[in-house]
Amino acid sequence: MRRAVGRGLMHHHIDLGTVLRGTVCALYSNLVTRPTGAAVRAEIERAIADAAAPGAPGPVVSVIDFSEVTLLDFSCADEIVAKLMLRHVRAALDGAAVDAGADDGADDGVAPTADAYFVFRGVGDGHLDAVEAVLERHAIAIVAVVHGEVRLVGDVPAEERAAWQALHAVAPADAARLAAAAGGEVDRAAAVLARLAARRLVMPAAGGGWLPVGLPARD
């Protein structure tokens, strides 16, 4: 399901339980084994490519929902969460035409788009150990909704985490506005925003400045 929201964004909901049952087995709710994870990620990539097709109003925020997933092992967390983020982080850094699968085994024939962002919803205690372990191994992070709270999960330096949290109160904001809100220097805030943008944890606002990924739309 996809819907347009404020500031030219497209929110795209992907229910992992539905994808899993459609890909592997109608009665299956466990994400285990690397081939299963790779198959599910390929379906996610195709869904994102459809949502980001020409004519879409702007960046696509994919909400990937774990609510119906009972068990997640490390190999599936690596295939679905880590490789998905790695491909799009690299695409954003190098341009959308990059073949990011060449060195991580994630080549599913679908090129990543530089305009894709992700929120992982329904992440529970039973998923967190595997997700945190693979994210820290790759030195990346995600925006996740854990027990109803939007937060960063994975490898996030304290300065970036503090800036991401401060941005929620003043977004959309440029470096000057963020520095004023957080009590820091503008150059420092600009550098932190650049790092968060490269990691797909903040996104540009249509009217200028930056939004934290996962911020509810304010129309």
One Martini backbone bead per residue (centre of mass of N, CA, C, O) as a GRO file, in nm:
protein
  219
    1MET     BB    1   0.097   0.035   0.022
    2ARG     BB    2   0.032   0.374  -0.096
    3ARG     BB    3   0.106   0.726   0.001
    4ALA     BB    4   0.056   1.054   0.000
    5VAL     BB    5   0.226   1.321   0.150
    6GLY     BB    6   0.381   1.559   0.266
    7ARG     BB    7   0.629   1.714   0.079
    8GLY     BB    8   0.638   1.482  -0.157
    9LEU     BB    9   0.578   1.221  -0.019
   10MET     BB   10   0.610   0.854  -0.001
   11HIS     BB   11   0.424   0.609   0.151
   12HIS     BB   12   0.537   0.263   0.212
   13HIS     BB   13   0.387  -0.042   0.283
   14ILE     BB   14   0.555  -0.336   0.436
   15ASP     BB   15   0.457  -0.662   0.496
   16LEU     BB   16   0.646  -0.922   0.595
   17GLY     BB   17   0.435  -1.145   0.634
   18THR     BB   18   0.320  -1.129   0.347
   19VAL     BB   19   0.582  -1.169   0.192
   20LEU     BB   20   0.657  -1.440   0.316
   21ARG     BB   21   0.400  -1.599   0.232
   22GLY     BB   22   0.436  -1.531  -0.079
   23THR     BB   23   0.737  -1.658  -0.101
   24VAL     BB   24   0.726  -1.935   0.082
   25CYS     BB   25   0.458  -1.950   0.293
   26ALA     BB   26   0.131  -1.927   0.401
   27LEU     BB   27   0.220  -2.036   0.720
   28TYR     BB   28   0.459  -1.839   0.755
   29SER     BB   29   0.655  -1.647   1.038
   30ASN     BB   30   0.964  -1.710   0.972
   31LEU     BB   31   1.291  -1.557   0.967
   32VAL     BB   32   1.485  -1.799   0.806
   33THR     BB   33   1.749  -1.798   0.640
   34ARG     BB   34   1.913  -1.666   0.372
   35PRO     BB   35   1.726  -1.730   0.129
   36THR     BB   36   1.477  -1.600   0.254
   37GLY     BB   37   1.591  -1.316   0.287
   38ALA     BB   38   1.659  -1.269  -0.013
   39ALA     BB   39   1.368  -1.302  -0.121
   40VAL     BB   40   1.239  -1.075   0.044
   41ARG     BB   41   1.421  -0.843  -0.051
   42ALA     BB   42   1.346  -0.859  -0.348
   43GLU     BB   43   1.051  -0.775  -0.302
   44ILE     BB   44   1.111  -0.504  -0.176
   45GLU     BB   45   1.265  -0.380  -0.414
   46ARG     BB   46   1.030  -0.395  -0.614
   47ALA     BB   47   0.833  -0.218  -0.450
   48ILE     BB   48   1.011   0.034  -0.450
   49ALA     BB   49   1.036   0.068  -0.756
   50ASP     BB   50   0.734   0.114  -0.800
   51ALA     BB   51   0.704   0.363  -0.606
   52ALA     BB   52   0.958   0.514  -0.775
   53ALA     BB   53   0.826   0.578  -1.018
   54PRO     BB   54   0.741   0.760  -1.258
   55GLY     BB   55   0.542   1.022  -1.089
   56ALA     BB   56   0.637   1.040  -0.831
   57PRO     BB   57   0.646   1.297  -0.583
   58GLY     BB   58   0.903   1.154  -0.433
   59PRO     BB   59   1.021   1.036  -0.182
   60VAL     BB   60   1.058   0.709  -0.034
   61VAL     BB   61   0.887   0.572   0.249
   62SER     BB   62   0.956   0.269   0.396
   63VAL     BB   63   0.741   0.057   0.579
   64ILE     BB   64   0.871  -0.204   0.774
   65ASP     BB   65   0.683  -0.481   0.897
   66PHE     BB   66   0.723  -0.702   1.194
   67SER     BB   67   0.457  -0.790   1.345
   68GLU     BB   68   0.428  -1.094   1.185
   69VAL     BB   69   0.705  -1.174   1.309
   70THR     BB   70   0.833  -1.417   1.514
   71LEU     BB   71   1.117  -1.496   1.368
   72LEU     BB   72   1.469  -1.378   1.379
   73ASP     BB   73   1.759  -1.420   1.224
   74PHE     BB   74   2.075  -1.328   1.137
   75SER     BB   75   2.058  -1.383   0.831
   76CYS     BB   76   1.795  -1.219   0.783
   77ALA     BB   77   1.889  -0.953   0.902
   78ASP     BB   78   2.117  -0.919   0.697
   79GLU     BB   79   1.952  -0.934   0.433
   80ILE     BB   80   1.723  -0.722   0.500
   81VAL     BB   81   1.849  -0.487   0.669
   82ALA     BB   82   2.150  -0.445   0.598
   83LYS     BB   83   2.148  -0.470   0.282
   84LEU     BB   84   1.937  -0.262   0.229
   85MET     BB   85   2.092  -0.023   0.351
   86LEU     BB   86   2.360  -0.049   0.199
   87ARG     BB   87   2.255  -0.002  -0.086
   88HIS     BB   88   2.132   0.290  -0.027
   89VAL     BB   89   2.378   0.426   0.080
   90ARG     BB   90   2.552   0.383  -0.173
   91ALA     BB   91   2.363   0.513  -0.376
   92ALA     BB   92   2.369   0.797  -0.244
   93LEU     BB   93   2.683   0.835  -0.276
   94ASP     BB   94   2.710   0.728  -0.604
   95GLY     BB   95   2.439   0.670  -0.719
   96ALA     BB   96   2.172   0.490  -0.854
   97ALA     BB   97   2.363   0.309  -1.064
   98VAL     BB   98   2.471   0.136  -0.862
   99ASP     BB   99   2.626  -0.188  -0.790
  100ALA     BB  100   2.593  -0.296  -0.469
  101GLY     BB  101   2.599  -0.620  -0.505
  102ALA     BB  102   2.898  -0.690  -0.587
  103ASP     BB  103   3.008  -0.697  -0.256
  104ASP     BB  104   2.730  -0.836  -0.089
  105GLY     BB  105   2.521  -1.031  -0.239
  106ALA     BB  106   2.261  -0.816  -0.336
  107ASP     BB  107   2.196  -0.909  -0.629
  108ASP     BB  108   1.851  -0.873  -0.777
  109GLY     BB  109   1.822  -0.671  -1.042
  110VAL     BB  110   1.770  -0.413  -0.855
  111ALA     BB  111   1.801  -0.089  -0.849
  112PRO     BB  112   1.877   0.147  -0.644
  113THR     BB  113   1.742   0.426  -0.483
  114ALA     BB  114   1.817   0.753  -0.367
  115ASP     BB  115   1.492   0.801  -0.259
  116ALA     BB  116   1.529   0.600  -0.017
  117TYR     BB  117   1.352   0.519   0.285
  118PHE     BB  118   1.345   0.394   0.641
  119VAL     BB  119   1.099   0.212   0.843
  120PHE     BB  120   1.098   0.002   1.133
  121ARG     BB  121   0.825  -0.185   1.228
  122GLY     BB  122   0.757  -0.396   1.495
  123VAL     BB  123   1.001  -0.406   1.681
  124GLY     BB  124   1.116  -0.651   1.892
  125ASP     BB  125   1.284  -0.827   2.122
  126GLY     BB  126   1.309  -1.079   1.917
  127HIS     BB  127   1.476  -0.886   1.698
  128LEU     BB  128   1.711  -0.705   1.818
  129ASP     BB  129   1.964  -0.877   1.837
  130ALA     BB  130   1.999  -0.926   1.533
  131VAL     BB  131   1.987  -0.634   1.430
  132GLU     BB  132   2.215  -0.508   1.600
  133ALA     BB  133   2.444  -0.696   1.513
  134VAL     BB  134   2.445  -0.631   1.201
  135LEU     BB  135   2.473  -0.325   1.218
  136GLU     BB  136   2.741  -0.315   1.380
  137ARG     BB  137   2.911  -0.477   1.176
  138HIS     BB  138   2.846  -0.238   0.943
  139ALA     BB  139   2.814   0.052   1.061
  140ILE     BB  140   2.496   0.092   1.101
  141ALA     BB  141   2.154   0.232   1.070
  142ILE     BB  142   1.818   0.275   1.202
  143VAL     BB  143   1.476   0.332   1.183
  144ALA     BB  144   1.266   0.258   1.470
  145VAL     BB  145   0.978   0.087   1.602
  146VAL     BB  146   0.977   0.053   1.960
  147HIS     BB  147   0.720   0.031   2.143
  148GLY     BB  148   0.624   0.313   1.987
  149GLU     BB  149   0.925   0.411   1.943
  150VAL     BB  150   1.125   0.640   1.790
  151ARG     BB  151   1.449   0.508   1.680
  152LEU     BB  152   1.779   0.431   1.702
  153VAL     BB  153   1.952   0.151   1.542
  154GLY     BB  154   2.282   0.082   1.619
  155ASP     BB  155   2.543   0.262   1.473
  156VAL     BB  156   2.572   0.557   1.689
  157PRO     BB  157   2.692   0.833   1.753
  158ALA     BB  158   2.626   1.062   1.992
  159GLU     BB  159   2.611   1.317   1.809
  160GLU     BB  160   2.403   1.203   1.606
  161ARG     BB  161   2.181   1.129   1.803
  162ALA     BB  162   2.135   1.415   1.920
  163ALA     BB  163   2.065   1.553   1.650
  164TRP     BB  164   1.823   1.377   1.572
  165GLN     BB  165   1.657   1.449   1.823
  166ALA     BB  166   1.660   1.763   1.790
  167LEU     BB  167   1.521   1.774   1.507
  168HIS     BB  168   1.229   1.706   1.595
  169ALA     BB  169   1.169   2.001   1.724
  170VAL     BB  170   1.263   2.181   1.431
  171ALA     BB  171   1.141   2.058   1.199
  172PRO     BB  172   1.255   2.199   0.957
  173ALA     BB  173   1.626   2.212   0.929
  174ASP     BB  174   1.911   2.368   0.942
  175ALA     BB  175   2.212   2.419   1.075
  176ALA     BB  176   2.144   2.683   1.223
  177ARG     BB  177   1.887   2.583   1.368
  178LEU     BB  178   2.014   2.341   1.509
  179ALA     BB  179   2.235   2.493   1.663
  180ALA     BB  180   2.041   2.674   1.824
  181ALA     BB  181   1.887   2.436   1.964
  182ALA     BB  182   2.166   2.276   2.066
  183GLY     BB  183   2.422   2.472   2.120
  184GLY     BB  184   2.601   2.501   1.859
  185GLU     BB  185   2.777   2.482   1.573
  186VAL     BB  186   2.725   2.517   1.243
  187ASP     BB  187   2.949   2.343   1.120
  188ARG     BB  188   2.890   2.099   1.297
  189ALA     BB  189   2.595   2.055   1.212
  190ALA     BB  190   2.654   2.014   0.911
  191ALA     BB  191   2.828   1.759   0.944
  192VAL     BB  192   2.615   1.584   1.083
  193LEU     BB  193   2.398   1.600   0.863
  194ALA     BB  194   2.571   1.469   0.644
  195ARG     BB  195   2.601   1.196   0.785
  196LEU     BB  196   2.297   1.132   0.816
  197ALA     BB  197   2.234   1.142   0.514
  198ALA     BB  198   2.431   0.915   0.423
  199ARG     BB  199   2.263   0.709   0.630
  200ARG     BB  200   1.942   0.762   0.599
  201LEU     BB  201   1.829   0.951   0.871
  202VAL     BB  202   1.793   1.189   0.679
  203MET     BB  203   1.588   1.437   0.496
  204PRO     BB  204   1.487   1.634   0.259
  205ALA     BB  205   1.309   1.920   0.236
  206ALA     BB  206   1.118   2.084   0.013
  207GLY     BB  207   1.172   2.385   0.164
  208GLY     BB  208   1.409   2.301   0.329
  209GLY     BB  209   1.621   2.123   0.486
  210TRP     BB  210   1.553   1.886   0.756
  211LEU     BB  211   1.450   1.544   0.820
  212PRO     BB  212   1.359   1.300   1.015
  213VAL     BB  213   1.328   0.987   0.994
  214GLY     BB  214   0.989   0.929   1.113
  215LEU     BB  215   0.845   1.184   1.095
  216PRO     BB  216   0.563   1.311   1.125
  217ALA     BB  217   0.343   1.460   0.944
  218ARG     BB  218   0.325   1.830   0.868
  219ASP     BB  219   0.058   2.017   0.716
   0.00000   0.00000   0.00000
